[in-house]
XYZ file of C-alpha atoms in Angstrom:
316
model
C -7.247 32.257 -13.379
C -10.254 33.534 -11.313
C -12.604 30.981 -12.775
C -10.126 28.167 -12.186
C -9.865 29.048 -8.624
C -13.542 28.291 -8.158
C -12.642 24.644 -7.989
C -9.931 23.935 -5.353
C -10.391 20.152 -5.326
C -11.925 17.356 -7.361
C -13.884 14.397 -6.280
C -12.816 11.090 -7.731
C -15.703 8.676 -8.104
C -13.351 5.619 -8.040
C -14.177 2.124 -9.428
C -17.272 1.268 -7.393
C -19.530 2.599 -4.700
C -19.992 -0.842 -3.170
C -18.062 -1.174 0.199
C -17.408 -4.913 -0.226
C -16.104 -4.326 -3.769
C -13.951 -1.435 -2.477
C -12.509 -3.740 0.205
C -11.664 -6.453 -2.168
C -10.039 -4.010 -4.455
C -7.993 -2.498 -1.545
C -6.607 -5.982 -0.642
C -5.957 -7.032 -4.342
C -4.382 -3.841 -5.528
C -2.291 -3.589 -2.400
C -0.951 -6.943 -3.116
C -0.345 -5.894 -6.883
C 1.476 -2.852 -5.783
C 3.632 -4.673 -3.260
C 4.437 -7.249 -5.776
C 5.303 -4.497 -8.413
C 7.644 -2.679 -5.888
C 9.334 -6.030 -4.733
C 9.759 -7.383 -8.254
C 11.086 -4.225 -9.876
C 13.344 -3.404 -6.954
C 14.723 -7.031 -7.045
C 15.482 -6.550 -10.825
C 17.218 -3.207 -10.232
C 19.289 -4.565 -7.341
C 20.218 -7.838 -9.260
C 21.284 -5.938 -12.372
C 23.238 -3.181 -10.487
C 25.060 -5.713 -8.423
C 26.036 -8.023 -11.244
C 28.062 -7.866 -14.609
C 24.707 -7.768 -16.404
C 24.574 -3.994 -15.770
C 27.249 -3.624 -18.536
C 25.055 -5.434 -21.017
C 22.869 -3.032 -23.065
C 19.683 -5.158 -22.761
C 19.876 -5.415 -18.950
C 21.012 -1.762 -18.585
C 17.746 -0.797 -20.398
C 15.804 -3.244 -18.421
C 17.018 -1.572 -15.150
C 15.670 1.761 -16.400
C 12.447 0.155 -17.396
C 12.049 -1.219 -13.892
C 12.696 2.206 -12.436
C 10.082 3.756 -14.777
C 7.622 1.102 -13.709
C 7.922 2.101 -10.010
C 7.829 5.803 -10.831
C 4.855 5.646 -13.224
C 2.676 3.416 -10.995
C 3.669 5.309 -7.842
C 2.363 8.501 -9.283
C -1.260 6.986 -9.279
C -1.490 3.802 -7.247
C -0.792 4.893 -3.605
C -3.498 7.544 -3.806
C -5.867 5.013 -5.467
C -5.361 2.367 -2.861
C -5.753 4.837 0.027
C -9.056 6.164 -1.513
C -10.501 2.668 -1.438
C -10.767 2.907 2.395
C -12.433 6.408 2.574
C -15.937 7.605 1.492
C -15.203 10.899 -0.196
C -12.170 10.557 -2.628
C -10.940 14.168 -2.852
C -7.771 15.444 -4.615
C -6.638 18.954 -4.518
C -6.455 20.993 -7.811
C -2.660 21.040 -7.452
C -2.160 17.433 -6.896
C -4.466 16.609 -9.742
C -2.408 18.589 -12.215
C 0.783 17.032 -10.787
C -0.724 13.589 -11.334
C -1.559 14.352 -14.933
C 2.063 15.641 -15.567
C 3.891 12.654 -13.722
C 1.796 10.009 -15.334
C 2.402 11.329 -18.869
C 6.037 12.034 -18.077
C 6.998 8.687 -16.745
C 4.600 6.779 -18.962
C 6.181 8.375 -22.086
C 9.637 7.520 -20.848
C 8.565 3.996 -20.441
C 7.120 3.794 -23.982
C 10.448 5.183 -25.355
C 12.598 2.767 -23.319
C 10.504 -0.137 -24.687
C 11.203 1.263 -28.195
C 14.991 1.513 -27.260
C 14.850 -2.151 -26.021
C 13.376 -3.303 -29.474
C 16.153 -1.491 -31.253
C 18.720 -3.059 -28.925
C 17.296 -6.528 -29.886
C 17.329 -5.606 -33.567
C 20.898 -4.709 -33.366
C 21.835 -7.927 -31.413
C 19.964 -10.269 -33.778
C 20.092 -8.518 -37.188
C 23.633 -6.952 -36.750
C 25.412 -9.291 -34.334
C 28.956 -8.515 -35.682
C 28.452 -4.753 -35.104
C 26.450 -5.024 -31.976
C 29.033 -4.038 -29.501
C 29.974 -1.029 -31.761
C 26.374 -0.049 -32.237
C 25.300 -0.375 -28.675
C 28.245 0.960 -26.772
C 27.789 2.481 -23.291
C 27.992 6.080 -24.654
C 25.136 5.370 -27.128
C 23.139 3.583 -24.422
C 23.355 6.586 -22.241
C 22.493 8.888 -25.100
C 19.359 6.737 -25.805
C 18.296 6.882 -22.223
C 18.831 10.614 -22.144
C 16.631 10.932 -25.327
C 13.814 8.908 -23.675
C 13.804 11.275 -20.854
C 13.746 14.302 -23.261
C 10.945 12.626 -25.205
C 9.033 12.251 -21.866
C 9.405 15.923 -21.160
C 8.517 16.893 -24.787
C 5.275 14.828 -24.496
C 4.249 15.816 -21.086
C 4.783 19.456 -20.834
C 2.538 20.351 -23.701
C -0.091 17.933 -22.130
C 0.319 19.732 -18.860
C -0.004 23.260 -20.210
C -3.105 22.384 -22.258
C -4.826 20.977 -19.154
C -3.701 23.605 -16.663
C -5.222 26.313 -18.805
C -8.661 24.667 -18.674
C -11.228 26.633 -16.544
C -12.971 24.608 -13.836
C -15.708 26.574 -12.352
C -18.616 24.262 -11.729
C -18.858 20.397 -11.380
C -15.820 18.838 -9.833
C -16.692 15.085 -9.863
C -14.301 13.015 -12.041
C -15.613 9.636 -13.165
C -12.226 7.954 -12.714
C -9.909 6.758 -9.962
C -7.120 9.230 -10.885
C -6.873 12.571 -12.687
C -6.652 11.717 -16.442
C -7.045 14.116 -19.363
C -10.329 13.054 -20.934
C -12.333 13.006 -17.580
C -10.899 16.516 -16.805
C -12.051 17.816 -20.337
C -15.518 16.519 -19.371
C -15.783 18.761 -16.187
C -14.227 21.881 -17.719
C -16.580 24.814 -18.118
C -15.550 25.777 -21.783
C -15.477 24.362 -25.238
C -12.657 21.721 -25.092
C -13.037 20.460 -28.743
C -9.744 21.994 -29.956
C -7.902 21.021 -26.776
C -9.244 17.486 -27.124
C -8.048 17.170 -30.692
C -4.564 18.372 -29.734
C -4.397 16.048 -26.758
C -5.419 13.070 -28.869
C -2.862 14.075 -31.549
C -0.081 14.194 -28.815
C -1.017 11.053 -26.676
C -2.703 8.953 -29.205
C -0.497 9.415 -32.194
C 2.712 9.152 -30.107
C 1.425 5.820 -28.759
C 0.377 4.551 -32.229
C 3.588 5.483 -33.810
C 5.618 3.853 -30.974
C 3.460 0.718 -31.214
C 3.870 0.621 -35.077
C 7.714 0.992 -34.919
C 7.887 -1.751 -32.278
C 5.671 -4.049 -34.343
C 7.763 -3.708 -37.601
C 10.954 -3.932 -35.558
C 9.988 -7.408 -34.205
C 8.583 -8.447 -37.635
C 12.087 -7.851 -39.005
C 13.672 -9.575 -36.124
C 11.470 -12.637 -36.486
C 12.176 -12.586 -40.147
C 15.930 -12.580 -39.459
C 15.760 -15.410 -37.026
C 14.936 -17.788 -39.888
C 18.652 -17.855 -40.762
C 19.789 -18.807 -37.196
C 20.473 -22.111 -35.664
C 17.561 -23.751 -33.629
C 19.418 -23.003 -30.362
C 19.940 -19.370 -31.385
C 16.259 -19.014 -32.384
C 14.934 -20.415 -29.068
C 17.278 -18.107 -27.076
C 16.257 -15.017 -29.214
C 12.592 -15.933 -29.146
C 12.697 -16.276 -25.372
C 13.959 -12.601 -24.991
C 11.785 -11.174 -27.778
C 8.724 -13.104 -26.455
C 9.128 -11.327 -23.207
C 9.353 -7.883 -24.800
C 6.348 -8.551 -27.077
C 4.136 -9.658 -24.094
C 4.983 -6.528 -22.202
C 4.256 -4.400 -25.354
C 0.942 -6.066 -25.900
C -0.147 -5.648 -22.200
C 0.985 -2.019 -22.130
C 0.085 -0.649 -25.604
C -3.211 -2.377 -26.194
C -5.133 -0.632 -23.398
C -3.095 2.663 -23.942
C -4.257 2.842 -27.629
C -7.819 2.237 -26.583
C -7.592 5.010 -23.855
C -5.996 7.771 -26.043
C -6.347 7.104 -29.718
C -10.059 7.994 -29.992
C -12.357 11.053 -29.874
C -11.822 12.863 -26.699
C -14.675 11.456 -24.588
C -15.073 9.099 -21.674
C -16.436 5.485 -21.573
C -17.294 3.185 -18.657
C -14.657 0.801 -19.750
C -11.839 3.395 -19.446
C -11.299 2.640 -15.778
C -10.911 -1.175 -16.388
C -8.463 -0.521 -19.333
C -6.443 2.017 -17.295
C -5.940 -0.652 -14.538
C -4.018 -2.627 -17.229
C -1.529 -0.015 -18.089
C -1.127 1.688 -14.761
C -0.985 -1.345 -12.420
C -1.404 -4.792 -14.036
C 1.159 -4.538 -16.866
C 3.920 -3.062 -14.613
C 3.354 -5.669 -11.956
C 3.733 -8.531 -14.603
C 6.997 -6.926 -16.003
C 9.388 -8.442 -13.417
C 7.855 -11.934 -13.799
C 7.876 -11.735 -17.644
C 11.474 -10.694 -17.750
C 12.813 -13.145 -15.191
C 10.818 -16.354 -15.382
C 12.237 -17.422 -18.674
C 15.612 -15.595 -18.385
C 18.385 -17.779 -16.947
C 20.886 -14.884 -16.690
C 18.471 -12.874 -14.482
C 17.766 -15.903 -12.476
C 21.429 -16.458 -11.852
C 21.976 -12.755 -11.038
C 19.166 -12.847 -8.481
C 20.448 -15.989 -6.986
C 24.032 -14.531 -6.583
C 22.596 -11.337 -4.992
C 20.509 -13.518 -2.578
C 23.563 -15.678 -1.770
C 25.691 -12.535 -1.079
C 23.016 -11.003 1.104
C 22.918 -14.338 3.162
C 26.683 -14.388 3.499
C 26.743 -10.782 4.601
C 23.935 -11.527 7.221
C 25.900 -14.555 8.525
C 29.147 -12.516 8.643
C 27.529 -9.649 10.704
C 25.760 -12.079 12.896
C 29.111 -13.621 13.803
C 30.680 -10.252 14.315
C 27.986 -9.245 16.744
C 28.353 -12.603 18.464
C 32.053 -12.314 18.910
């Protein structure tokens, strides 16, 4: 503990030293974060205020939107604020908290995406038993299991990192506190810790991706027996899920399924799974989904009607 107290804060090197680049990144990522918040909150409100909430797919989608907000908010506000300052410092405690929350909410998101694939499998491959298989009690249990899986993944990660001694260099070549950059500045042999962390993060991400991949292979194979209209509707929904999975899992696998070291490309790939992919999720799930469009339109119309009603009440 004494050696760990020698470092009370870390210095994040960020994306770039150039002030113009940092200003551009500030404007761009502030827009991305605002779009992410507005889009996911709109999905949450539209689903909660409509009958869609009682359908398993949209029930899981509302939880995915919530996790998108929580996951990105554990990193992005600090990152955006740091783009306007010279020295990007983060305290030891906040750094450890960032490591924990990022992996906790990130793993819940991974597991909810897996649950959504299972939901699509049940809907397309077992349509006659779908309502029995995906009843509300089972949906709640699957969401609870995703939260438990997030805790089971993040707590070991957190305890491995928090035991590392930091007694010398405190500059982290990243824009947030991540595991591999922290291993690089620890003043101890981190080989075993690195292997354990790769086994945890990398293998879990890979296994989840493989399960998702084969789930959608089975789904697409089953669609051959459906009508042309049924295939189009199912492919529209599955296409949205597959796009989200590729955007999220591709960079994540590169970041964590490899020897515990750092590369210059890490920061670019991290932008995809921490900001870009969560920002695109609301657009991917709504642009080709007529039910979500109708739900949003109804919520908007109800809001306008309420505003008109209260305006008249105040006027009278």
